Every structure is written in structure tokens, then in C-alpha cells.
Amino acid sequence: MKVQDKNYRTIWIKDEDEKVISIIDQRFLPHRFIIEDLHTVSEMVHAIEDMHVRGAGLIGAAAGYGMYLATIEAGNRNSFDHILASADALKATRPTAVNLEWAVNRQLNAIVQGKTANERITIARKMATLIAQEDAEFCRRIGIHGAAIIEQISKRKRGKAVNILTHCNAGWLAFVDYGSATAPIYEAFERGVDLHVWVDETRPRNQGASLTAWELMNQGIPHTVIVDNAGGHLMQHSLVDMVITGADRVTLAGDVANKIGTYLKALAAHDNGIPFYVALPSSTFDWDIHDGVKDIHIEERNPDEVKYIYGLCDNEIKKVLITPLDSPAGNYGFDVTPARLISGLITERGICLANEEHISKMYAENVKEI
Amino acid sequence: MKVQDKNYRTIWIKDEDEKVISIIDQRFLPHRFIIEDLHTVSEMVHAIEDMHVRGAGLIGAAAGYGMYLATIEAGNRNSFDHILASADALKATRPTAVNLEWAVNRQLNAIVQGKTANERITIARKMATLIAQEDAEFCRRIGIHGAAIIEQISKRKRGKAVNILTHCNAGWLAFVDYGSATAPIYEAFERGVDLHVWVDETRPRNQGASLTAWELMNQGIPHTVIVDNAGGHLMQHSLVDMVITGADRVTLAGDVANKIGTYLKALAAHDNGIPFYVALPSSTFDWDIHDGVKDIHIEERNPDEVKYIYGLCDNEIKKVLITPLDSPAGNYGFDVTPARLISGLITERGICLANEEHISKMYAENVKEI
């Protein structure tokens, strides 16, 4: 997608040197656009751990490219041990990210087929590119399926701007390209649909205010940043036509774990008869569980993310304390939106209802026989 | 209530000099506790305008004391014109605050009875004290009525801590003493009920994180600051036993306008069968309107309150930018929670259901014949 009118992905093999991986260092967005070059596995491990890159899709792709860097380093050292050690190091960066383990294992299974160091490098480069390409392609398809819904609403409104509310960043910055929740928005905008996006700031880490707003601004899409408290009021006054969010994990029954606060927006959408869609590549499904509220463990994160906020001050990025120093804070990362509040799931294969029957039909090969 | 173990109100006549009004300058909380002395009407006007004091009850009391300062100044100048000009200046500080106009008019009606400058000063001092005293007394009674509900829940939980969620600051800092939403909490805690308060930070101005947390900390009440997104998740997991908020305006039908985001918490409470109470002195009722969503105009405030956040950095209070500089932001001050989501209204006369029949019965003298 566009940054200052130039096309980018979130991660790529550097044009000038195919032994180097370039990423957008997202820690400084929206205030600074910094491209970082990664030369070694340990630099990639650090980039994932320290959240230079984040988001399920992008973390998977980064791990794929990390394994490619591992084969280059292993070639120099003529050692397969280094490849295995790198796999472990990459997997350990963000233990809860399922895409990470999946991408590393996929690379290991491929690389092991190579007979020489050079063959392994070639295989790993191809596989890393494939993983990234698949991620982008799945998001592109989500965009096409989702754009159809936006077009329908646009027709019903006789071309008047479609107001879409989104929470957190399920944008291209969380994937390799397009994003999940944003892909339908980008696609519909590309097709000429008049639209406007309400961007929830998404406390505590403000991924909406910092990342989604930045994406939309660079794409030239009309948008307005709002506090997480505002969506209900907007929905009561018909200022929201649909909600699209991403997902961190979706159960077979259609319950959706996503960034904390998603559930509150789903309740408000339901109370006001507004369609609430969740966009996700199928890798986000957890085929083994049903009841999301009961069975998905919600991570508690560092309370300092609640007590302190980062922002730009005197042209530097600084953090400020917003609570009494001694007041305790609680920091729950995600919540679960029950399937009953969800109008549909937008996946790379199409749109399905958030229930076991429809999900099982669309992804029959993934669902285990009971 | 307590600040560093000493008892305070939010506004008082200075002990050492009865011509001076002292206030807690709330702009610097929770980071600095500063008492400001106000010597003139224009200093009081500035203090209200610039939000050294805020909150419906406190603004009314401040206007009352402002009129007292006006009579002192008028005495020096031997002029009633100055009293009238001061009344206008005070009314103009926060045009939407109903208590402001009410307090100033009440003072004018009293002061006009005085025949000499000294008589007027005496009358105005008594009336200012009465207005403040009434405000505190109404909050105290709200506390007594509301504490009974908390005690009931405590009994049902066999003494295990009662978890109460509150939004924004309807605490003693918004009134003269006790607060509205916090009064039942203070009273129940005083009676020895084991309780814990979830404090919504309340973006954009963070009155929960900065003021409510500070109040509770000084009172020694167990509390945890959370982002506004977290309440739904906590309610799904039985970590909230009741919600108490304040109100900015309540219709005859029981619809409640309150700080933006209140509606989302009411939806979540309803979805999880958790009682949702609104605490208010009866001055908050608007006897002329029924449908809050339709008829209460919601103020849009400066978008910079969304884009910038104030906090403590390097021991100074600074503001940081959290969005792209050029992204637009929307800032809706309040939302309306429909009566159907409200378990009851806690007023100085007792608890009533949020519907016209019950409100009319409790406040029969205020309700106009149709």
C-alpha cells in the first residue's frame, strides 16, 4: 500500500542486496517512517521481539524471512545446527503468535530437502517469498469479498458516503499487504465507493490512532480518529453503517477473540441493528475450540501500558504518566465477542455466518470428525 | 474527603481570611496537589472557565462563592451594578452548566434583599455556604441510599469483595464533597464493606485515571485503573458486581446523558445481567424532556483533546501527540444511555426506577401537569 505516494509492503528482500531483509520499523509510526535493514537472524529475532514488526500475518512472514537469513548464515558456517537453533530462537520471540511457529516449521520442512548450503538458501528464499505472497494474496481476496458488502450498502445509501467503524489495526501493517479489516475498505475505495472510516484509537497501545489512521491517511481515505468510548453514540445516531474488525483467534462456533474493546462495539452494533463483520485469513481459526468466552485464555499485559502513553512531544517520542504513580492498573489484551453478535466472517474463500455449520462447510478439510 | 490523610472539600472560605475563597486547582491532579486562593470575581471566573474547578455540583458552588466575592468588591465600590455584571460574567463561563445559572440566580434573589453593602456581603456569604452545604448534604444522602445496595451484594457474596465499575469522575472532586457515583462507595467502605473499584480511564480527558483514581487512592480504597475498552471483558468473567456512574442530565423518562462511553458499559452490564446504577442529585433531572437520544444535543469538543494527551514526563506536565498530525479527530463529549439499560437511579431522596412513573412519584412537585 502507499506511503507518501510510493508503494510498500511491510517486509521485503532488499533490491540492492538479496541477503538483506527490509522492514518498516513500526515503533515510530505515525511520527517517523523508518525503514530498517536486517542482516542477521539475531537482528530479525530482535525486530520481532521488540515489535519493530507486529500483527499475526507479518510476524509469520518475518519468521519466514528470518529462516532465509538463517540459511545464509548456515552456509557461511556450513552448519545445519545453526538453522535449527535459529528456528528455536524465532519461535521463542512471541510465544502466543501461532503464525510464527507455523511459518518456521514450514520453512524447516522445506529447507531440510536441500542438499547443499546453496540449495538450502534458494529453497528458503523461495519459501519466505511464498509465505509473504500467500499472506498478501489472502488479504487481497478478503478485500474483494468484503468490498461487495460495502458496495451494497453504498447502493442502498444511493452513493452517500458509507461510514465504517474499525477497531485496532488489522491493516496492511499487521500483514504483508492490504490487511484483513482494511482490505475491503481499500478495495471499495479503489472501486470508487464514497466512504469514510471511524478509527477507534484502541487504548492502551493506540494501534488505531497511530497505525490505522496513518495507513488511511497515506491511502487518501477520509477518516476520523475517535476515542474508544465514542462508537456507541455514533451508532445511536446512524453515523455508522457497518463495523469491520480483525481477529486474533476465531473458534469453530464463530466466537471471536480480538483486541480488548471489540466486544463493546459488537454490543452497540447489535443494539442499533448495524452489521458487524470480522475479517480474517483462515489461519486465524482455531479448529479445536468452541466456546470462546470460556476457553480462550486472555493474556494480561504490563500495567505500564495503561499508566503511560507514548506520543510526540517537542519533536521527540516520549512517554507520559496519566494515573497517580501508585494506583494499580489492569491490562487485559483481548476480549471475546460471542458469535451471536457477529453478522458474518469475511475470509479469503468468501463470507460465512459465524456458526459451526457455515464455518465447517466452508473449511471442511480443516474440521476434525468428532 | 481525604487528601494525604487530611480532610478537604473542593471549595471553602479560607480560615485565615474570610474574604478569600480557596479551591483545589484540579488541572494538576493527580500529579500535583495545589490549593489556589481566589481574591476576586475575575479570578473565580477564570478558575471556572479554565477548569481549575469542574463538575456540575462544584461549578454551582463556585458560582455561589463567586457572587459572595462580588458583594465584597461591590461594597468597596458601593455599586450594585458590579454585582449584576459579576452575575453575567459567572453565567458566561460554562454556558451548558445548568447549576451555574441556578446558583447565580439564587444568589441574586437573596442579595437583592440586602439594604447595605455589608448586609449584602453577609447574605451572600450565608447563601454561598448554604449552596455548598446542600450540595455536600445531597451527595451524603446519595451515599447512604447507594451503600445499602452495595451491602446487599456484599451479603450475597458472603463478604467477598464487591467489585464496582465506575466511569469518568462523579467523585467528590466534581461536587463539594462525597461525590455522586463515589458517595455510595465511600459510605459502604466506611461501614467496613470489602470492596474494590474498577476505574475506567475515560478518554479523552482521562478524568477516571487522573481524578477518580486519585480520590480512591487518598481514601485508601482498593482500586484498579483500566482502559475504557476493558469493562466488557471483566463483566463477561464475573469480575464486576455492579456499575455506578454519575449523570450530566437525566430525562423524565429516565434516559441518562453522561460522559461518552457510559452507554457501552450499560450495554455490557445488561448483556451480562449486572446491575447498572446512576447516582445523581435531583438538580440533574431535566423535567422537560423524555427521549434522551433524540432530544439531548451532544456537545462536540475540541478534537485536540483526542489527538493530544497530557501526562507527567521528566517531572513536568506535558502533552504528547498520539495520532498522525494531519489525521482529523472527532470529540463527542457525552452519550445517552436509554432508561431500559438502567437498574435504578440513586438520588438524595432514595432509589427509584428509571421510568417516568417512578421518577414522577419521587419528585412529584417538579413534574409539570400535561
XYZ file of C-alpha atoms in Angstrom:
740
model
C 0.000 0.000 0.000
C 1.024 3.644 -0.242
C 3.391 5.605 1.951
C 3.964 9.140 0.781
C 2.641 8.072 -2.649
C 5.096 5.190 -3.072
C 4.055 1.527 -2.848
C 5.355 -0.574 0.016
C 4.875 -3.890 1.705
C 5.698 -4.292 5.377
C 8.637 -6.629 4.644
C 10.694 -7.402 1.553
C 14.054 -8.616 0.224
C 16.168 -5.545 -0.373
C 16.514 -4.724 -4.082
C 20.181 -3.812 -3.886
C 21.247 -6.781 -1.770
C 19.261 -10.006 -1.705
C 20.949 -11.053 1.527
C 19.232 -8.251 3.390
C 15.589 -8.044 4.568
C 13.971 -4.626 4.822
C 11.076 -3.826 7.165
C 9.104 -0.779 8.176
C 10.088 -0.191 11.788
C 6.600 0.330 13.193
C 7.686 1.515 16.623
C 7.996 5.059 15.409
C 4.726 5.331 13.491
C 2.856 7.560 12.921
C 5.532 10.098 13.763
C 8.524 8.727 11.842
C 8.639 6.498 8.766
C 11.793 4.446 9.200
C 12.931 1.516 7.050
C 15.223 -0.876 8.845
C 17.614 -3.314 7.159
C 18.084 -6.677 8.865
C 21.240 -8.618 8.064
C 21.180 -11.488 10.547
C 18.783 -13.884 12.261
C 19.508 -12.245 15.574
C 18.538 -8.869 14.149
C 15.257 -10.431 12.954
C 14.672 -12.054 16.362
C 15.185 -8.677 17.985
C 12.863 -6.968 15.455
C 10.027 -9.404 16.236
C 10.626 -9.458 19.988
C 10.876 -5.697 20.258
C 7.841 -5.167 17.990
C 9.526 -3.379 15.087
C 7.101 -5.687 13.265
C 3.803 -6.909 14.761
C 0.496 -8.424 13.635
C -0.220 -12.111 13.027
C 0.396 -12.147 9.270
C 3.501 -10.008 9.367
C 5.070 -11.969 12.224
C 4.633 -15.169 10.202
C 6.240 -13.571 7.157
C 9.058 -12.151 9.265
C 9.770 -15.602 10.686
C 9.855 -16.962 7.131
C 12.415 -14.360 6.089
C 14.286 -14.963 9.342
C 14.728 -18.604 8.351
C 16.036 -17.448 4.970
C 18.666 -15.339 6.765
C 19.456 -18.445 8.847
C 20.275 -20.481 5.722
C 22.642 -17.739 4.528
C 24.423 -17.686 7.875
C 24.456 -21.502 7.999
C 26.023 -21.547 4.534
C 28.866 -19.392 5.709
C 29.346 -21.668 8.684
C 28.409 -24.843 6.756
C 26.144 -25.946 9.611
C 22.557 -27.246 9.860
C 22.709 -26.797 13.624
C 22.561 -23.065 13.123
C 19.324 -23.463 11.131
C 17.723 -25.433 13.969
C 18.951 -23.002 16.607
C 17.578 -20.104 14.549
C 14.203 -21.864 14.292
C 14.064 -22.132 18.073
C 15.112 -18.527 18.568
C 12.463 -17.269 16.136
C 9.725 -19.399 17.708
C 10.573 -18.049 21.149
C 10.143 -14.376 20.200
C 6.346 -14.147 20.632
C 5.170 -17.441 22.135
C 1.437 -16.829 21.590
C 1.632 -15.993 17.870
C 0.501 -19.166 16.077
C 1.644 -17.949 12.645
C 5.190 -17.795 13.921
C 5.525 -21.481 14.691
C 3.613 -22.390 11.548
C 5.945 -20.349 9.296
C 9.126 -21.617 10.923
C 8.017 -25.262 10.661
C 7.011 -24.795 7.053
C 10.490 -23.432 6.343
C 12.218 -26.277 8.229
C 10.280 -28.910 6.245
C 11.351 -27.232 3.022
C 14.951 -26.417 3.889
C 15.676 -29.973 5.015
C 15.170 -31.063 1.390
C 18.180 -29.016 0.229
C 21.396 -30.986 -0.213
C 23.894 -28.132 -0.233
C 24.092 -24.819 1.576
C 23.293 -23.022 -1.660
C 20.274 -25.222 -2.381
C 19.002 -24.522 1.130
C 19.375 -20.791 0.614
C 17.457 -20.952 -2.665
C 14.698 -23.066 -1.121
C 14.403 -20.783 1.920
C 14.275 -17.641 -0.216
C 11.504 -19.133 -2.325
C 9.555 -20.311 0.702
C 9.898 -16.970 2.505
C 8.639 -15.221 -0.607
C 5.788 -17.716 -0.923
C 4.697 -17.263 2.705
C 4.670 -13.488 2.261
C 2.944 -13.754 -1.100
C 0.226 -16.046 0.268
C -0.390 -13.681 3.143
C -0.831 -10.765 0.756
C -2.977 -12.814 -1.618
C -5.331 -13.993 1.154
C -5.783 -10.406 2.303
C -6.417 -9.299 -1.298
C -9.213 -11.864 -1.579
C -10.685 -10.798 1.773
C -10.766 -7.331 0.264
C -12.699 -8.470 -2.793
C -15.286 -10.394 -0.773
C -15.700 -7.609 1.762
C -15.874 -4.816 -0.805
C -19.060 -6.379 -2.150
C -20.759 -5.713 1.206
C -19.608 -2.103 1.214
C -20.833 -1.646 -2.357
C -24.264 -2.995 -1.372
C -24.531 -0.512 1.490
C -23.363 2.261 -0.826
C -26.143 1.393 -3.276
C -28.724 1.347 -0.501
C -27.493 4.803 0.537
C -27.651 5.938 -3.125
C -23.946 6.673 -3.211
C -23.804 8.689 0.003
C -20.614 8.000 1.967
C -20.564 4.624 3.720
C -19.372 5.078 7.315
C -17.286 2.153 8.525
C -16.023 1.806 12.084
C -12.897 -0.233 12.798
C -11.068 -1.109 15.999
C -7.308 -1.544 16.468
C -5.042 -2.144 13.470
C -5.996 -5.077 11.292
C -4.460 -3.118 8.438
C -1.684 -3.809 5.971
C 0.847 -3.004 8.693
C -0.319 -6.144 10.543
C 0.137 -8.286 7.423
C 2.365 -8.154 4.375
C -0.078 -6.058 2.357
C -3.777 -4.931 2.244
C -4.654 -6.035 5.795
C -7.698 -8.008 6.881
C -10.251 -5.492 8.230
C -8.878 -2.750 5.980
C -8.691 -4.806 2.761
C -12.427 -4.408 1.946
C -12.094 -0.676 2.645
C -9.098 -0.300 0.322
C -10.759 -2.373 -2.388
C -14.075 -0.492 -2.191
C -12.256 2.855 -2.231
C -10.275 1.704 -5.269
C -13.583 0.902 -6.985
C -14.737 4.449 -6.373
C -17.132 3.865 -3.473
C -17.566 7.021 -1.372
C -16.633 6.021 2.171
C -15.369 7.313 5.493
C -13.723 5.381 8.325
C -14.174 5.942 12.070
C -10.878 4.877 13.633
C -11.084 3.730 17.279
C -7.857 4.874 18.927
C -7.661 1.478 20.715
C -6.185 2.034 24.120
C -3.925 1.004 25.663
C -1.430 0.748 22.793
C -3.320 3.071 20.430
C -2.817 0.988 17.304
C -5.868 2.650 15.748
C -4.732 6.214 16.384
C -1.148 5.512 15.408
C -1.237 2.803 12.711
C -4.705 2.587 11.130
C -5.016 6.384 10.899
C -1.553 6.554 9.338
C -2.431 3.864 6.773
C -5.676 5.572 5.781
C -4.030 8.988 5.590
C -1.342 7.670 3.260
C -4.002 5.999 1.123
C -6.002 9.226 0.933
C -9.070 7.663 2.550
C -11.339 10.012 4.522
C -11.206 9.056 8.188
C -11.698 10.430 11.687
C -9.935 9.238 14.829
C -12.252 8.803 17.814
C -11.775 7.606 21.367
C -12.903 4.054 22.079
C -15.817 5.475 24.069
C -17.435 7.197 21.083
C -18.640 4.350 18.839
C -21.900 3.669 20.706
C -23.012 7.283 20.430
C -22.185 7.342 16.699
C -24.196 4.157 16.152
C -27.208 5.525 18.066
C -27.233 8.463 15.669
C -26.917 6.455 12.417
C -23.380 7.684 11.832
C -22.027 4.142 11.409
C -23.218 1.880 8.540
C -21.065 -1.133 9.346
C -18.261 -2.310 11.598
C -15.286 -4.357 10.369
C -12.638 -5.627 12.757
C -9.870 -8.179 12.506
C -9.454 -11.204 14.762
C -6.721 -12.839 16.787
C -8.440 -16.197 17.118
C -11.839 -17.473 15.959
C -13.446 -20.616 17.356
C -15.294 -23.238 15.357
C -18.531 -21.817 16.776
C -17.657 -18.351 15.439
C -16.665 -16.635 18.706
C -14.004 -14.004 18.019
C -11.066 -13.105 20.243
C -9.785 -9.717 19.187
C -8.258 -6.591 20.715
C -9.849 -5.557 24.023
C -12.963 -3.447 23.423
C -14.176 -5.260 20.298
C -16.998 -6.871 22.309
C -18.321 -3.455 23.410
C -18.558 -2.289 19.788
C -20.298 -5.514 18.799
C -22.884 -4.958 21.554
C -23.532 -1.413 20.340
C -23.800 -2.547 16.710
C -26.282 -5.238 17.750
C -28.324 -2.782 19.831
C -28.599 -0.449 16.846
C -29.108 -3.010 14.065
C -25.750 -2.267 12.420
C -23.885 -5.093 10.629
C -20.743 -6.232 12.443
C -18.210 -8.136 10.318
C -14.935 -9.786 11.242
C -12.277 -10.164 8.526
C -9.680 -12.911 8.830
C -7.470 -15.248 6.858
C -8.398 -18.854 7.658
C -5.140 -19.333 9.583
C -6.879 -17.411 12.388
C -9.404 -20.207 13.027
C -8.793 -22.428 15.992
C -10.492 -25.641 14.884
C -10.209 -27.228 18.315
C -12.368 -24.965 20.474
C -15.981 -23.831 20.547
C -16.806 -21.530 23.447
C -14.518 -18.532 23.107
C -15.515 -16.786 26.344
C -14.887 -19.943 28.340
C -11.939 -21.465 26.526
C -9.763 -18.636 25.231
C -7.304 -17.519 27.853
C -6.939 -13.729 27.788
C -3.373 -12.506 28.206
C -2.729 -9.898 30.911
C -0.046 -7.492 29.816
C 2.219 -4.988 31.565
C 0.114 -2.440 33.549
C 2.519 0.293 32.456
C 0.843 0.196 29.028
C -2.237 1.617 30.796
C -0.410 4.031 33.097
C 1.898 5.529 30.473
C 1.184 6.748 26.938
C 3.744 7.322 24.196
C 3.491 10.288 21.861
C 5.326 13.097 20.162
C 6.456 15.990 22.359
C 8.940 18.661 21.317
C 9.668 16.581 18.217
C 10.734 13.581 20.287
C 8.798 10.427 21.142
C 8.207 10.493 24.888
C 6.085 8.668 27.412
C 3.868 10.423 29.912
C 2.286 9.109 33.128
C -1.507 9.586 33.186
C -2.526 7.974 36.504
C -1.412 8.536 40.096
C 2.018 6.917 40.276
C 0.851 4.493 42.967
C -2.540 3.494 41.521
C -2.558 -0.098 40.276
C -3.640 -0.715 36.673
C -5.030 -3.787 34.920
C -4.199 -4.567 31.308
C -6.260 -7.220 29.528
C -5.092 -7.664 25.940
C -8.155 -9.138 24.257
C -11.804 -9.876 24.711
C -14.144 -12.381 23.122
C -17.128 -11.345 21.026
C -19.774 -14.094 21.071
C -20.834 -15.358 17.644
C -24.425 -14.215 18.258
C -23.281 -10.579 17.838
C -21.435 -11.146 14.539
C -23.119 -10.660 11.148
C -20.501 -12.573 9.202
C -16.876 -13.634 8.810
C -15.037 -12.328 5.740
C -12.378 -14.887 4.792
C -10.217 -15.459 1.725
C -12.775 -18.005 0.492
C -15.788 -15.770 0.924
C -18.227 -14.682 3.592
C -19.752 -17.142 6.020
C -22.019 -16.854 9.027
C -20.367 -17.032 12.434
C -21.595 -20.515 13.330
C -20.215 -24.038 13.241
C -22.409 -25.203 10.371
C -21.298 -22.485 7.968
C -17.660 -22.439 9.048
C -17.455 -26.241 8.735
C -18.963 -26.127 5.278
C -16.504 -23.511 4.028
C -13.440 -25.139 5.612
C -14.485 -28.805 5.546
C -10.926 -30.123 5.207
C -9.843 -28.417 8.447
C -12.667 -29.539 10.666
C -11.994 -32.769 12.511
C -14.570 -35.516 12.606
C -15.884 -35.931 16.111
C -12.772 13.676 51.827
C -9.138 12.832 52.493
C -6.034 14.141 50.780
C -2.819 12.880 52.282
C -4.830 11.966 55.404
C -6.267 15.467 55.917
C -9.932 16.298 55.275
C -10.792 18.654 52.442
C -13.720 19.925 50.445
C -13.205 21.114 46.872
C -14.005 24.747 47.782
C -14.142 26.709 51.051
C -13.831 30.125 52.692
C -10.234 30.471 53.781
C -9.851 30.136 57.561
C -7.335 32.945 57.910
C -9.171 35.431 55.700
C -12.901 35.218 55.128
C -12.611 37.438 52.048
C -10.692 34.721 50.230
C -12.033 31.523 48.627
C -9.747 28.506 48.450
C -10.089 25.740 45.828
C -8.190 22.640 44.832
C -6.752 23.506 41.432
C -7.730 20.288 39.637
C -5.735 20.926 36.463
C -2.634 19.441 38.004
C -4.159 16.283 39.504
C -3.143 13.537 40.005
C 0.431 14.757 39.706
C 0.336 17.901 41.875
C -1.948 18.833 44.775
C -2.237 22.607 44.581
C -4.565 24.832 46.598
C -5.367 28.117 44.915
C -6.624 31.239 46.686
C -9.133 33.360 44.787
C -9.492 37.008 45.828
C -11.700 38.499 43.120
C -14.684 37.651 40.952
C -12.485 37.760 37.884
C -10.160 35.195 39.436
C -13.199 32.968 40.098
C -14.448 33.469 36.528
C -11.050 32.442 35.262
C -10.930 29.413 37.595
C -14.287 28.129 36.291
C -13.562 28.940 32.641
C -10.115 27.397 32.709
C -11.343 24.332 34.621
C -9.379 24.745 37.837
C -12.759 23.590 39.137
C -15.172 21.393 37.146
C -18.158 19.096 37.718
C -21.809 20.178 37.945
C -22.047 20.450 41.725
C -18.722 22.185 42.209
C -19.348 24.699 39.426
C -22.615 25.673 41.093
C -20.873 26.105 44.440
C -18.044 28.066 42.817
C -20.553 30.427 41.220
C -22.185 30.903 44.627
C -18.855 31.820 46.204
C -18.089 33.998 43.167
C -21.202 36.039 43.906
C -20.033 36.406 47.511
C -16.732 37.839 46.228
C -18.813 40.150 44.018
C -20.627 41.608 47.033
C -17.292 42.299 48.743
C -15.978 44.073 45.653
C -19.279 45.920 45.209
C -19.091 47.060 48.830
C -15.718 48.614 48.208
C -17.072 50.360 45.132
C -20.534 50.887 46.665
C -22.207 49.620 43.466
C -24.955 47.109 42.675
C -24.010 47.307 39.003
C -20.885 45.354 39.795
C -22.971 42.578 41.321
C -25.083 42.316 38.171
C -22.026 42.420 35.892
C -20.401 39.700 38.004
C -23.530 37.551 37.707
C -23.352 37.826 33.913
C -19.627 37.077 33.853
C -20.066 33.988 36.030
C -23.000 32.691 33.970
C -20.976 33.049 30.764
C -18.085 30.868 31.944
C -19.593 27.456 31.084
C -22.823 28.083 29.165
C -24.083 24.475 29.308
C -23.740 24.009 33.076
C -27.279 24.365 34.456
C -26.119 24.554 38.086
C -24.172 27.682 37.272
C -27.155 29.778 36.262
C -29.248 28.307 39.057
C -26.668 29.220 41.741
C -26.104 32.739 40.418
C -29.846 33.468 40.239
C -30.368 32.084 43.711
C -27.665 34.457 44.964
C -29.113 37.451 43.080
C -32.568 36.849 44.558
C -31.036 36.761 48.037
C -28.541 39.601 47.693
C -31.173 41.986 46.363
C -32.856 41.812 49.795
C -29.824 43.397 51.483
C -30.109 47.116 52.145
C -26.446 47.972 52.728
C -23.219 46.712 51.232
C -22.449 44.921 54.488
C -25.865 43.282 54.641
C -25.370 42.062 51.072
C -21.991 40.606 51.943
C -23.458 38.783 54.929
C -26.382 37.455 52.892
C -24.104 36.323 50.040
C -21.711 34.560 52.392
C -24.580 32.689 54.017
C -26.111 31.760 50.673
C -22.772 30.596 49.205
C -22.232 28.442 52.267
C -25.784 27.092 52.028
C -25.400 26.187 48.339
C -22.153 24.336 49.086
C -23.640 22.708 52.166
C -26.718 21.498 50.300
C -24.539 20.035 47.564
C -22.491 18.110 50.106
C -25.589 17.027 52.018
C -27.365 15.703 48.893
C -24.261 13.692 47.992
C -24.064 12.364 51.549
C -27.649 11.111 51.275
C -26.961 9.549 47.868
C -24.142 7.729 49.609
C -26.428 6.360 52.306
C -29.059 5.139 49.832
C -26.470 3.631 47.468
C -24.432 1.965 50.215
C -27.459 -0.189 51.028
C -27.229 -1.743 47.539
C -23.522 -2.439 47.964
C -24.151 -4.004 51.365
C -26.792 -6.297 49.855
C -24.359 -7.502 47.182
C -21.690 -7.967 49.840
C -24.066 -10.155 51.835
C -24.926 -12.203 48.759
C -21.184 -12.682 48.156
C -20.740 -13.652 51.841
C -18.396 -10.753 52.455
C -16.139 -11.343 49.463
C -15.019 -8.061 47.883
C -17.723 -6.289 45.896
C -16.310 -5.191 42.516
C -17.757 -1.871 41.368
C -17.018 -0.337 37.984
C -17.277 3.418 37.504
C -16.782 5.690 34.511
C -15.365 9.223 34.495
C -15.230 11.260 37.705
C -18.518 11.650 39.508
C -16.469 11.870 42.673
C -16.117 14.457 45.412
C -13.884 16.489 43.113
C -16.929 17.086 40.883
C -19.007 18.278 43.845
C -18.266 19.947 47.137
C -17.813 16.653 48.981
C -18.544 12.865 48.736
C -19.451 12.883 45.016
C -22.461 11.219 43.410
C -21.256 7.884 41.956
C -18.500 7.623 44.567
C -20.648 8.522 47.604
C -22.124 5.003 47.967
C -18.609 3.582 47.617
C -17.193 5.863 50.330
C -20.132 5.179 52.609
C -20.000 1.395 52.167
C -16.222 1.397 52.695
C -16.712 3.457 55.863
C -19.177 0.807 57.074
C -16.498 -1.833 56.584
C -17.748 -3.462 53.383
C -14.906 -5.172 51.494
C -14.894 -3.612 48.031
C -12.730 -2.870 45.012
C -13.299 -0.301 42.274
C -12.532 -0.683 38.555
C -11.740 2.831 37.340
C -12.369 3.473 33.625
C -9.653 5.867 32.496
C -12.310 7.795 30.499
C -10.700 9.090 27.358
C -10.338 11.684 26.025
C -9.786 13.748 29.185
C -8.938 10.825 31.451
C -10.949 12.019 34.437
C -11.105 8.444 35.711
C -7.368 7.789 35.514
C -6.445 11.188 36.880
C -9.225 12.203 39.318
C -11.215 9.139 40.422
C -8.064 7.050 40.903
C -6.523 9.889 42.917
C -9.623 10.200 45.125
C -9.739 6.476 45.824
C -6.013 6.293 46.489
C -6.233 9.091 49.034
C -9.204 7.393 50.677
C -7.315 4.105 50.868
C -9.896 2.263 48.757
C -8.636 -0.700 46.698
C -8.931 0.166 43.003
C -7.503 -0.661 39.596
C -7.319 1.687 36.624
C -8.388 0.077 33.338
C -8.759 1.332 29.787
C -12.307 2.092 28.671
C -12.148 -0.992 26.424
C -11.767 -3.454 29.307
C -15.124 -3.333 31.136
C -16.979 -5.711 28.827
C -14.362 -8.423 29.248
C -14.423 -8.019 33.041
C -18.209 -8.320 33.077
C -18.153 -11.459 30.906
C -15.893 -13.049 33.503
C -17.934 -12.077 36.607
C -15.302 -9.602 37.728
C -17.831 -6.766 38.073
C -20.734 -6.949 40.561
C -22.276 -3.576 39.813
C -21.720 -0.388 37.842
C -22.307 3.103 39.288
C -21.886 6.215 37.159
C -22.878 9.834 37.558
C -25.051 11.794 35.142
C -24.944 15.119 33.360
C -28.649 15.222 32.575
C -31.494 12.762 33.180
C -34.818 12.943 31.343
C -38.238 12.423 32.865
C -38.285 9.007 31.158
C -35.020 8.047 32.867
C -32.624 8.349 29.909
C -29.183 9.384 31.130
C -26.749 11.698 29.372
C -23.316 11.137 30.841
C -19.678 11.105 29.774
C -19.077 9.481 26.384
C -18.728 5.700 26.740
C -21.291 5.259 29.535
C -23.756 3.701 27.064
C -21.227 0.998 26.080
C -20.793 -0.039 29.716
C -24.559 -0.110 30.224
C -24.897 -2.439 27.203
C -22.247 -4.768 28.598
C -23.834 -4.746 32.065
C -27.216 -5.577 30.520
C -25.715 -8.365 28.378
C -24.197 -9.937 31.483
C -27.033 -9.374 33.965
C -25.051 -6.920 36.085
C -26.894 -4.067 37.863
C -26.199 -0.647 36.387
C -26.970 2.319 38.667
C -26.802 6.048 38.035
C -26.262 8.346 41.035
C -27.422 11.957 40.834
C -28.705 14.846 42.889
C -32.181 15.800 41.692
C -30.843 19.029 40.168
C -29.602 16.818 37.319
C -33.142 15.964 36.162
C -34.420 17.792 33.121
C -38.178 17.739 33.751
C -38.993 18.984 30.252
C -37.715 16.168 28.031
C -38.388 12.479 27.614
C -36.362 10.881 24.806
C -32.730 11.451 25.671
C -31.226 10.004 22.489
C -33.462 12.198 20.338
C -33.657 15.364 22.393
C -30.345 15.839 24.182
C -27.885 17.667 21.998
C -24.403 16.201 22.412
C -21.630 18.774 22.561
C -18.700 18.302 20.163
C -15.485 19.442 21.764
C -12.018 20.366 20.535
C -10.506 17.455 18.504
C -7.129 18.194 20.089
C -8.432 16.512 23.266
C -8.375 13.272 21.231
C -5.120 13.899 19.386
C -3.073 15.011 22.396
C -2.797 13.534 25.891
C -1.460 15.285 28.984
C 0.719 13.481 31.461
C 3.809 13.635 33.608
C 7.163 13.410 31.815
C 10.517 14.258 33.371
C 8.618 15.639 36.376
C 6.750 18.169 34.228
C 3.200 18.020 32.885
C 3.477 17.768 29.119
C 1.216 16.956 26.213
C 2.069 14.374 23.573
C 0.594 13.871 20.091
C -0.733 10.322 19.582
C -2.196 10.444 16.032
C -0.737 11.432 12.681
C -0.547 15.238 12.822
C -2.873 15.575 9.822
C -5.496 12.959 10.748
C -8.819 14.540 11.702
C -10.322 13.590 15.063
C -13.893 13.706 16.380
C -14.661 14.515 20.001
C -18.166 13.829 21.287
C -18.477 14.803 24.927
C -21.400 12.684 26.096
C -23.683 9.861 25.117
C -27.159 8.877 26.203
C -27.904 5.604 27.969
C -31.528 4.599 27.382
C -33.577 4.011 30.527
C -34.155 0.351 29.554
C -30.484 -0.385 30.395
C -30.572 1.250 33.843
C -31.362 -0.718 37.007
C -32.093 2.337 39.127
C -31.386 5.982 39.890
C -29.788 6.748 43.252
C -30.936 10.214 44.337
C -30.838 12.155 47.590
C -34.418 11.030 48.299
C -33.772 7.370 47.641
C -33.618 4.912 44.789
C -36.169 4.919 42.003
C -36.551 3.012 38.768
C -35.511 4.810 35.588
C -39.004 5.453 34.276
C -41.460 8.316 34.264
C -43.872 6.735 36.718
C -41.288 6.232 39.438
C -39.426 9.491 38.848
C -42.709 11.432 38.869
C -43.768 9.819 42.092
C -40.492 10.635 43.858
C -40.299 14.210 42.564
C -44.000 14.996 42.187
C -43.577 18.731 42.882
C -41.170 19.126 39.938
C -43.162 17.346 37.281
C -45.453 19.620 35.304
C -49.047 18.673 34.635
C -49.502 17.905 30.951
